[in-house]
């Protein structure tokens, strides 16, 4: 069975993303195994609340609290930002791939899409990359800002990608999503009628994502 790495967004956890992706996972049962990784860095509660407010998101209190909110890195306010802790996250993901892989592709949401883009960039440009990805799904993401990873995107990457962008996202996030889309040669775009969230309430869009994955693993 083919395997796909799944990376949640800032302030989330692996179970939360798994709930979102469950319809896709059901449609691909017996075809693709979803490996849900959890960020190893704690996301402070006050930052999680601030992030939700920034995206006009209603975040239930049951989603916030000790042991519930994690991330892949902490970006500082420098220009360009430094992604603190990302080295540990990359090592953690490399270990998952080494022990549970090989992994064909990756799906990342929001900050997880940034991580997925980094893994895709490394897979496409470094011969001995521990990830060896063949494709990626980047949802609500943006190009990595940390200068350490910019060389991956000096030229468009040939790795096949599906970019899931919410039509109700802010103009800034739409622009960032388009920049990420332009970073790949073999890229497809799926515009969904939502904001900064996966189209979990729109089965037709979730089916399009599962169909794209199914096409990649055939």
mmCIF file of C-alpha atoms in Angstrom, residues 101-186:
data_model
loop_
_atom_site.group_PDB
_atom_site.id
_atom_site.type_symbol
_atom_site.label_atom_id
_atom_site.label_comp_id
_atom_site.label_asym_id
_atom_site.label_seq_id
_atom_site.Cartn_x
_atom_site.Cartn_y
_atom_site.Cartn_z
ATOM 1 C CA UNK A 101 8.157 4.624 4.932
ATOM 2 C CA UNK A 102 8.921 4.798 2.165
ATOM 3 C CA UNK A 103 6.434 7.623 1.684
ATOM 4 C CA UNK A 104 5.109 8.537 -1.761
ATOM 5 C CA UNK A 105 3.668 11.958 -1.039
ATOM 6 C CA UNK A 106 2.719 14.537 1.534
ATOM 7 C CA UNK A 107 -0.362 16.596 2.362
ATOM 8 C CA UNK A 108 0.138 19.727 4.409
ATOM 9 C CA UNK A 109 -2.337 22.227 5.796
ATOM 10 C CA UNK A 110 -1.340 25.890 6.492
ATOM 11 C CA UNK A 111 1.968 25.748 8.395
ATOM 12 C CA UNK A 112 2.003 22.063 7.524
ATOM 13 C CA UNK A 113 1.851 23.087 3.852
ATOM 14 C CA UNK A 114 4.988 25.171 4.383
ATOM 15 C CA UNK A 115 6.675 22.097 5.833
ATOM 16 C CA UNK A 116 5.363 19.988 2.955
ATOM 17 C CA UNK A 117 6.772 22.507 0.466
ATOM 18 C CA UNK A 118 10.168 22.273 2.173
ATOM 19 C CA UNK A 119 10.073 18.460 2.013
ATOM 20 C CA UNK A 120 9.042 18.660 -1.645
ATOM 21 C CA UNK A 121 11.819 21.145 -2.398
ATOM 22 C CA UNK A 122 14.398 18.952 -0.721
ATOM 23 C CA UNK A 123 13.107 15.838 -2.486
ATOM 24 C CA UNK A 124 13.312 17.561 -5.877
ATOM 25 C CA UNK A 125 16.746 19.151 -5.460
ATOM 26 C CA UNK A 126 18.801 16.896 -3.164
ATOM 27 C CA UNK A 127 19.736 13.444 -4.453
ATOM 28 C CA UNK A 128 20.116 11.840 -1.020
ATOM 29 C CA UNK A 129 17.081 13.470 0.602
ATOM 30 C CA UNK A 130 15.658 11.253 3.379
ATOM 31 C CA UNK A 131 12.130 12.072 2.187
ATOM 32 C CA UNK A 132 12.149 11.089 -1.498
ATOM 33 C CA UNK A 133 8.663 12.432 -2.184
ATOM 34 C CA UNK A 134 7.038 12.026 -5.596
ATOM 35 C CA UNK A 135 4.150 14.484 -5.147
ATOM 36 C CA UNK A 136 2.611 16.944 -2.684
ATOM 37 C CA UNK A 137 -0.732 18.503 -1.765
ATOM 38 C CA UNK A 138 -0.369 22.019 -0.379
ATOM 39 C CA UNK A 139 -3.490 23.416 1.297
ATOM 40 C CA UNK A 140 -3.761 27.012 2.514
ATOM 41 C CA UNK A 141 0.018 27.336 2.385
ATOM 42 C CA UNK A 142 2.730 29.784 1.388
ATOM 43 C CA UNK A 143 6.356 29.740 0.303
ATOM 44 C CA UNK A 144 8.845 29.298 3.162
ATOM 45 C CA UNK A 145 10.142 32.652 4.363
ATOM 46 C CA UNK A 146 13.246 31.417 6.170
ATOM 47 C CA UNK A 147 16.216 32.166 3.899
ATOM 48 C CA UNK A 148 17.702 28.710 4.538
ATOM 49 C CA UNK A 149 15.008 27.122 2.384
ATOM 50 C CA UNK A 150 14.729 29.733 -0.369
ATOM 51 C CA UNK A 151 17.328 28.048 -2.634
ATOM 52 C CA UNK A 152 14.900 25.155 -3.127
ATOM 53 C CA UNK A 153 12.623 27.572 -4.967
ATOM 54 C CA UNK A 154 15.155 29.474 -7.074
ATOM 55 C CA UNK A 155 13.550 27.811 -10.066
ATOM 56 C CA UNK A 156 10.159 26.071 -10.441
ATOM 57 C CA UNK A 157 10.177 22.487 -9.183
ATOM 58 C CA UNK A 158 9.039 19.588 -11.363
ATOM 59 C CA UNK A 159 7.425 17.615 -8.530
ATOM 60 C CA UNK A 160 3.638 17.248 -9.169
ATOM 61 C CA UNK A 161 1.512 19.287 -6.763
ATOM 62 C CA UNK A 162 -2.117 20.055 -5.996
ATOM 63 C CA UNK A 163 -2.739 23.474 -4.441
ATOM 64 C CA UNK A 164 -5.967 23.869 -2.452
ATOM 65 C CA UNK A 165 -6.859 27.560 -2.061
ATOM 66 C CA UNK A 166 -9.893 29.048 -0.317
ATOM 67 C CA UNK A 167 -11.725 31.700 -2.333
ATOM 68 C CA UNK A 168 -12.736 33.423 0.920
ATOM 69 C CA UNK A 169 -9.147 33.685 2.166
ATOM 70 C CA UNK A 170 -7.723 37.157 2.748
ATOM 71 C CA UNK A 171 -6.140 38.826 -0.268
ATOM 72 C CA UNK A 172 -2.736 38.417 1.374
ATOM 73 C CA UNK A 173 -3.170 34.664 1.840
ATOM 74 C CA UNK A 174 -4.480 34.301 -1.715
ATOM 75 C CA UNK A 175 -1.388 36.063 -3.022
ATOM 76 C CA UNK A 176 0.863 33.845 -0.929
ATOM 77 C CA UNK A 177 -0.936 30.752 -2.176
ATOM 78 C CA UNK A 178 -0.493 31.853 -5.790
ATOM 79 C CA UNK A 179 3.238 32.395 -5.225
ATOM 80 C CA UNK A 180 3.535 28.865 -3.886
ATOM 81 C CA UNK A 181 1.540 27.551 -6.859
ATOM 82 C CA UNK A 182 3.926 29.315 -9.247
ATOM 83 C CA UNK A 183 6.875 27.555 -7.585
ATOM 84 C CA UNK A 184 5.999 24.242 -9.245
ATOM 85 C CA UNK A 185 5.934 23.310 -12.927
ATOM 86 C CA UNK A 186 3.479 20.415 -12.758
#
